[in-house]
Coordinates of C-alpha atoms in Angstrom, one line a residue:
X1 CA 0.0 0.0 0.0
X2 CA 1.5 3.3 -1.0
X3 CA 1.5 6.4 1.2
X4 CA -0.7 8.2 -1.4
X5 CA -3.5 5.8 -0.8
X6 CA -3.2 5.6 3.0
X7 CA -5.1 5.3 5.2
X8 CA -7.1 2.5 3.7
X9 CA -10.1 0.6 5.1
X10 CA -7.9 -1.8 7.1
X11 CA -6.4 1.1 9.1
X12 CA -9.8 2.6 9.7
X13 CA -11.2 -0.8 10.7
X14 CA -8.5 -1.0 13.5
X15 CA -10.2 2.0 15.1
X16 CA -13.9 1.5 14.2
X17 CA -14.4 -2.2 13.5
X18 CA -12.2 -5.3 13.1
X19 CA -9.0 -5.8 11.2
X20 CA -7.3 -9.3 11.1
X21 CA -3.8 -10.3 10.2
X22 CA -1.9 -13.6 10.1
X23 CA 1.8 -13.9 11.0
X24 CA 3.4 -16.7 9.1
X25 CA 6.9 -15.5 10.3
X26 CA 6.3 -16.2 14.0
X27 CA 8.0 -19.3 15.5
X28 CA 7.1 -21.4 18.5
X29 CA 9.3 -23.5 20.9
X30 CA 8.2 -25.9 23.5
X31 CA 10.3 -26.2 26.6
X32 CA 9.7 -29.3 28.7
X33 CA 11.5 -31.5 31.2
X34 CA 12.0 -32.0 35.0
X35 CA 12.6 -28.3 35.7
X36 CA 11.9 -26.1 32.6
X37 CA 10.9 -23.1 34.7
X38 CA 14.0 -23.0 36.8
X39 CA 16.2 -23.4 33.7
X40 CA 14.4 -20.7 31.7
X41 CA 14.6 -18.4 34.8
X42 CA 18.4 -18.5 34.5
X43 CA 18.3 -17.5 30.8
X44 CA 15.5 -15.0 30.4
X45 CA 15.3 -11.4 31.6
X46 CA 11.7 -11.9 32.9
X47 CA 10.3 -14.6 35.1
X48 CA 8.3 -17.4 33.4
X49 CA 4.5 -17.3 34.2
X50 CA 3.0 -19.5 36.9
X51 CA 1.3 -22.7 36.0
X52 CA -2.2 -22.6 34.5
X53 CA -5.1 -23.1 36.9
X54 CA -6.5 -26.6 37.2
X55 CA -8.1 -27.6 33.9
X56 CA -6.0 -25.0 32.1
X57 CA -8.9 -22.6 31.6
X58 CA -9.1 -19.0 32.7
X59 CA -7.1 -15.9 32.6
X60 CA -3.3 -16.5 32.8
X61 CA -0.1 -14.6 32.1
X62 CA 1.6 -13.9 28.8
X63 CA 5.1 -12.8 29.8
X64 CA 7.2 -10.6 27.5
X65 CA 10.9 -11.1 27.9
X66 CA 14.3 -10.9 26.2
X67 CA 17.0 -13.6 25.8
X68 CA 20.4 -12.0 26.3
X69 CA 24.1 -12.7 25.8
X70 CA 26.5 -12.4 28.7
X71 CA 27.2 -8.9 27.5
X72 CA 23.6 -8.0 27.9
X73 CA 22.8 -7.8 24.2
X74 CA 19.6 -9.2 22.7
X75 CA 19.4 -12.6 21.0
X76 CA 15.7 -12.1 20.5
X77 CA 12.6 -11.0 22.3
X78 CA 9.8 -13.4 22.9
X79 CA 6.6 -14.2 24.9
X80 CA 6.4 -17.0 27.4
X81 CA 3.2 -19.0 28.0
X82 CA 2.5 -21.8 30.6
X83 CA 1.6 -24.9 28.6
X84 CA -1.6 -26.7 29.5
X85 CA 0.3 -30.0 29.6
X86 CA 3.1 -28.6 31.7
X87 CA 6.3 -26.8 30.6
X88 CA 6.2 -23.6 28.5
X89 CA 5.5 -22.4 25.0
X90 CA 7.7 -19.6 23.6
X91 CA 6.6 -17.4 20.7
X92 CA 9.3 -15.4 18.9
X93 CA 10.1 -13.7 15.6
X94 CA 11.8 -15.5 12.7
X95 CA 14.8 -13.2 12.8
X96 CA 15.6 -14.3 16.4
X97 CA 14.7 -18.0 16.0
X98 CA 18.0 -19.6 15.0
X99 CA 20.0 -17.6 17.6
X100 CA 17.5 -18.6 20.3
X101 CA 17.5 -22.3 19.4
X102 CA 21.3 -22.3 19.4
X103 CA 21.5 -20.5 22.8
X104 CA 18.9 -22.9 24.4
X105 CA 20.6 -26.0 23.1
X106 CA 23.9 -24.7 24.5
X107 CA 22.7 -23.7 27.9
X108 CA 19.7 -25.8 28.8
X109 CA 20.8 -29.0 30.5
X110 CA 19.1 -31.9 28.7
X111 CA 18.4 -33.8 31.9
X112 CA 16.4 -30.8 33.2
X113 CA 14.9 -29.1 30.2
X114 CA 14.6 -29.8 26.5
X115 CA 13.6 -27.4 23.7
X116 CA 11.6 -28.5 20.6
X117 CA 10.5 -26.6 17.5
X118 CA 6.7 -26.5 17.5
X119 CA 6.3 -23.9 14.8
X120 CA 4.4 -26.2 12.5
X121 CA 1.8 -26.8 15.2
X122 CA 0.7 -23.2 15.9
X123 CA -0.3 -20.1 14.1
X124 CA -0.8 -16.5 15.2
X125 CA -3.6 -14.2 14.2
X126 CA -3.9 -10.5 15.4
X127 CA -7.2 -8.8 15.6
X128 CA -7.4 -5.0 16.0
X129 CA -10.4 -2.9 16.6
X130 CA -13.2 -2.3 19.2
X131 CA -15.5 -5.0 17.7
X132 CA -12.8 -7.7 18.0
X133 CA -14.0 -9.2 21.3
X134 CA -17.5 -9.8 19.9
X135 CA -16.1 -11.2 16.7
X136 CA -13.6 -13.5 18.5
X137 CA -16.4 -14.8 20.7
X138 CA -18.7 -15.5 17.8
X139 CA -16.2 -17.3 15.6
X140 CA -14.7 -19.4 18.4
X141 CA -18.1 -20.3 19.7
X142 CA -18.9 -21.5 16.2
X143 CA -16.0 -23.9 16.6
X144 CA -17.4 -25.3 19.8
X145 CA -15.5 -23.2 22.4
X146 CA -17.5 -21.6 25.2
X147 CA -16.4 -18.0 25.2
X148 CA -18.3 -14.7 25.3
X149 CA -17.5 -11.1 24.4
X150 CA -17.4 -10.4 28.1
X151 CA -14.6 -13.0 28.5
X152 CA -12.4 -11.6 25.8
X153 CA -12.8 -7.8 26.2
X154 CA -11.0 -7.5 29.6
X155 CA -7.9 -9.4 28.4
X156 CA -5.1 -6.9 28.4
X157 CA -1.5 -7.0 27.4
X158 CA 0.3 -9.5 29.6
X159 CA -2.8 -11.6 30.0
X160 CA -4.2 -14.6 28.2
X161 CA -7.4 -16.5 28.1
X162 CA -6.8 -20.2 27.6
X163 CA -9.6 -22.2 25.9
X164 CA -9.7 -26.0 25.9
X165 CA -12.1 -28.4 24.3
X166 CA -10.7 -28.9 20.8
X167 CA -8.9 -32.1 19.8
X168 CA -6.2 -30.1 18.1
X169 CA -5.2 -28.3 21.3
X170 CA -5.9 -25.1 23.2
X171 CA -6.7 -21.7 21.8
X172 CA -5.1 -18.8 23.5
X173 CA -6.6 -15.3 23.4
X174 CA -3.8 -12.9 24.3
X175 CA -3.8 -9.2 24.9
X176 CA -1.8 -7.2 22.3
X177 CA -0.5 -3.8 23.3
X178 CA 1.8 -3.2 20.4
X179 CA -0.4 -0.8 18.4
X180 CA -2.4 2.3 19.2
X181 CA -5.6 0.4 18.3
X182 CA -7.1 -2.1 20.8
X183 CA -5.7 -5.5 20.0
X184 CA -5.9 -9.2 20.7
X185 CA -3.8 -12.2 19.4
X186 CA -5.0 -15.7 18.9
X187 CA -2.5 -18.5 19.2
X188 CA -4.2 -21.6 17.8
X189 CA -3.5 -25.0 16.2
X190 CA -2.2 -24.5 12.7
X191 CA -5.1 -26.5 11.1
X192 CA -7.6 -23.9 12.5
X193 CA -5.8 -20.8 11.4
X194 CA -7.3 -20.4 7.9
X195 CA -10.9 -21.5 8.8
X196 CA -10.9 -19.1 11.7
X197 CA -9.5 -16.3 9.7
X198 CA -12.2 -16.9 7.0
X199 CA -14.7 -16.8 9.8
X200 CA -13.6 -13.4 10.8
X201 CA -13.7 -12.1 7.3
X202 CA -17.2 -13.6 6.8
X203 CA -18.3 -11.5 9.8
X204 CA -16.9 -8.3 8.2
X205 CA -13.3 -8.2 9.4
X206 CA -10.9 -6.4 7.0
X207 CA -7.6 -8.0 6.2
X208 CA -4.8 -5.9 7.8
X209 CA -1.9 -5.1 5.6
X210 CA 1.7 -5.1 6.8
X211 CA 2.0 -1.4 6.0
X212 CA -1.0 -0.5 8.1
X213 CA 0.2 -2.6 11.0
X214 CA 3.6 -0.9 11.0
X215 CA 2.0 2.5 11.0
X216 CA -0.2 1.6 14.0
X217 CA 2.9 0.2 15.7
X218 CA 4.9 3.3 15.2
X219 CA 2.0 5.5 16.3
X220 CA 2.1 3.5 19.6
X221 CA 5.9 3.9 19.8
X222 CA 6.6 0.2 20.1
X223 CA 9.9 -1.3 18.8
X224 CA 10.0 -4.6 16.9
X225 CA 12.9 -7.0 16.9
X226 CA 14.7 -7.0 13.5
X227 CA 13.8 -3.4 12.8
X228 CA 14.1 -1.2 15.9
X229 CA 16.1 -3.8 17.9
X230 CA 18.8 -6.2 16.9
X231 CA 21.7 -8.3 18.2
X232 CA 23.6 -5.1 19.2
X233 CA 20.7 -3.7 21.3
X234 CA 20.7 -3.7 25.1
X235 CA 17.0 -3.9 26.2
X236 CA 17.2 -0.7 28.3
X237 CA 18.2 1.2 25.2
X238 CA 15.0 0.1 23.6
X239 CA 12.9 1.1 26.6
X240 CA 12.1 -2.5 27.6
X241 CA 13.0 -2.1 31.3
X242 CA 9.3 -2.2 32.5
X243 CA 7.9 -4.8 30.2
X244 CA 10.7 -7.3 29.7
X245 CA 12.8 -7.2 32.9
X246 CA 12.1 -8.6 36.3
X247 CA 14.3 -6.6 38.7
X248 CA 13.4 -8.9 41.6
X249 CA 14.4 -12.2 40.1
X250 CA 17.6 -14.1 40.6
X251 CA 20.6 -14.4 38.4
X252 CA 20.2 -14.7 34.6
X253 CA 22.5 -14.4 31.7
X254 CA 23.2 -10.7 30.9
X255 CA 21.8 -9.5 34.3
X256 CA 25.1 -7.9 35.4
X257 CA 25.1 -5.5 32.5
X258 CA 21.4 -4.7 32.9
X259 CA 21.8 -4.0 36.6
X260 CA 25.0 -1.9 36.0
X261 CA 23.1 0.3 33.5
X262 CA 20.0 0.5 35.7
X263 CA 22.0 1.6 38.8
X264 CA 24.0 4.1 36.7
X265 CA 20.7 5.7 35.8
X266 CA 21.1 6.1 32.1
X267 CA 22.1 4.5 28.7
X268 CA 24.3 6.2 26.1
X269 CA 21.5 6.1 23.6
X270 CA 17.8 5.5 23.8
X271 CA 14.9 4.8 21.5
X272 CA 12.9 8.0 20.9
X273 CA 9.9 9.1 18.8
X274 CA 10.6 11.7 16.1
X275 CA 8.0 14.2 14.7
X276 CA 9.1 15.1 11.1
X277 CA 6.2 17.4 10.2
X278 CA 5.6 17.4 6.4
X279 CA 9.0 15.8 5.8
X280 CA 9.3 12.6 3.7
X281 CA 9.3 9.1 5.2
X282 CA 13.0 8.4 6.1
X283 CA 14.4 5.0 5.3
X284 CA 16.0 2.9 8.1
X285 CA 19.5 3.9 9.1
X286 CA 19.0 7.5 8.0
X287 CA 21.4 9.5 10.3
X288 CA 20.3 12.2 12.6
X289 CA 22.5 15.2 13.3
X290 CA 22.9 17.9 16.0
X291 CA 22.3 21.0 13.8
X292 CA 24.6 23.2 15.9
X293 CA 27.6 20.8 16.1
X294 CA 27.0 19.2 12.7
X295 CA 27.6 15.9 14.5
X296 CA 25.7 12.6 14.1
X297 CA 23.7 11.9 17.2
X298 CA 21.6 8.8 16.1
X299 CA 19.7 7.1 13.4
X300 CA 16.1 6.2 12.3
X301 CA 14.8 2.7 12.6
X302 CA 11.2 3.0 11.4
X303 CA 9.2 5.8 9.8
X304 CA 5.7 6.4 8.4
X305 CA 3.2 9.0 7.5
X306 CA 0.8 8.9 10.4
X307 CA -3.0 9.7 10.0
X308 CA -3.2 9.9 13.8
X309 CA -0.5 12.5 14.2
X310 CA -1.2 14.3 11.0
X311 CA 2.5 14.2 10.0
X312 CA 5.4 12.0 9.3
X313 CA 6.7 10.2 12.4
X314 CA 9.6 7.9 13.1
X315 CA 11.3 5.8 15.8
X316 CA 15.1 6.0 16.2
X317 CA 18.0 6.0 18.6
X318 CA 19.3 9.3 19.9
X319 CA 22.4 9.8 22.0
X320 CA 22.0 10.9 25.6
X321 CA 23.2 14.4 25.0
X322 CA 20.0 15.2 23.0
X323 CA 17.0 15.7 25.3
X324 CA 13.4 15.2 24.4
X325 CA 12.0 18.5 23.1
X326 CA 15.1 19.3 21.1
X327 CA 15.4 19.0 17.4
X328 CA 17.7 17.1 15.1
X329 CA 18.5 17.3 11.4
X330 CA 17.3 14.4 9.3
X331 CA 20.0 13.0 6.9
X332 CA 22.3 16.0 7.5
X333 CA 22.8 18.9 9.8
X334 CA 20.9 21.2 7.5
X335 CA 18.3 18.6 6.7
X336 CA 14.6 18.6 7.6
X337 CA 14.0 19.2 11.3
X338 CA 12.6 16.5 13.6
X339 CA 11.5 17.0 17.2
X340 CA 12.6 14.4 19.7
X341 CA 9.9 12.8 21.9
X342 CA 10.3 10.5 24.8
X343 CA 8.5 7.1 24.7
X344 CA 7.1 4.8 27.4
X345 CA 4.9 1.7 27.5
X346 CA 1.8 3.7 26.9
X347 CA 3.2 5.5 23.9
X348 CA 4.5 8.9 23.0
X349 CA 5.1 11.3 25.9
X350 CA 3.8 14.5 24.2
X351 CA 3.5 17.9 25.9

C-alpha cells in the first residue's frame, strides 16, 4: 500500500471495526522436562509465568521477555506461556529464532529441560479494533468453544485466556498492546488458522496489511525486533525495562550488564519518537544530526506517514546528549528538522 492511498479501510477498521492479520513469520518453541521453569529463569530477563489453573482454563499470564548474551545484548525478544500439559510455550520472531535455538541448546541441561520446535503446530492471528471481542467470541463459539465477548474484552497486554475443548489443542486469546488500536492475538492450532481467519472475514473483518500494522505500531511507539532492535541492542536502550525485565528475580545471563546500567541511571543512547512534520518518510539507518555541532547523534529505525499524528513520524536511537523536546537534522545537519519525543509503555510522551 503506497502512502498516497493511505489510510485504507484496514487502518480505519482498526479503530472502528475489526481488522485481522496472520503472522506466518512467527515461531514457537516448547520447553519441557523436569525443571523447565528453573532453567528458563536462568536465561530469560523476565520470570516465566505461573502454571495454569486446574483444567487449564481461565485468565493466565503472557510474559514478555528478552534472551540476552553475557554482554547484555539481545538474541531475541519473545513471549512466554505456561503450557496446559506442563512446561512452557515460547513465541518469537523468525529473525531471532536460530539464535535462540542455538542458545537454548547450548545452555539448557538436557536432563532438566529440552527445547523442541513446534512452529508447524501453531499459528498467530492478530485482531485489532473495538469490535474484535465480539467477533472472537462469535467465531470461536462457532467452533465449539465456550467464550463470550465479556470473557475476551477484559484481556489486556500481559494476560491470556486459555480455551480448551478442541482435539487439536488449546486456543489462546492474548492481549496485544503493540499498536495504538485495541488488539488481541490468537494462538491456535495451525489447522484452525485459515478456517478461523475466514470466519472473521465472513463476519466483516478487514484484512490488515503489513503497512497499516507498521503505521499503527509506530504510532504506539513500540519497537520490533529485526527493525528497531537487533543483536547489538541492550534492552534498556529500547525502553524495555518495564515490560521485559524482572528486577526482583535471581541471576540470569546478561543481568550484570542490565543492573549496572540501571544503577548508573542512564544509557548512552535511547529509542525515541521523532516528529518530522511534512517531511518525507525516512528509510531505516538515516542518520540524525545535531544542527549546531553538525555531528551525528543517532539514526532512524522505522518511519511512516501517520494519520493519527497528521504528520510523518519515526522511531530511532538518539544519544543521551540530545534531550526530548530538542530538534535534530534528518539526513544531514541542515536537513529537515525532527523534534525528539520520549517514549514509554503507553506510547509517545507528548507535551
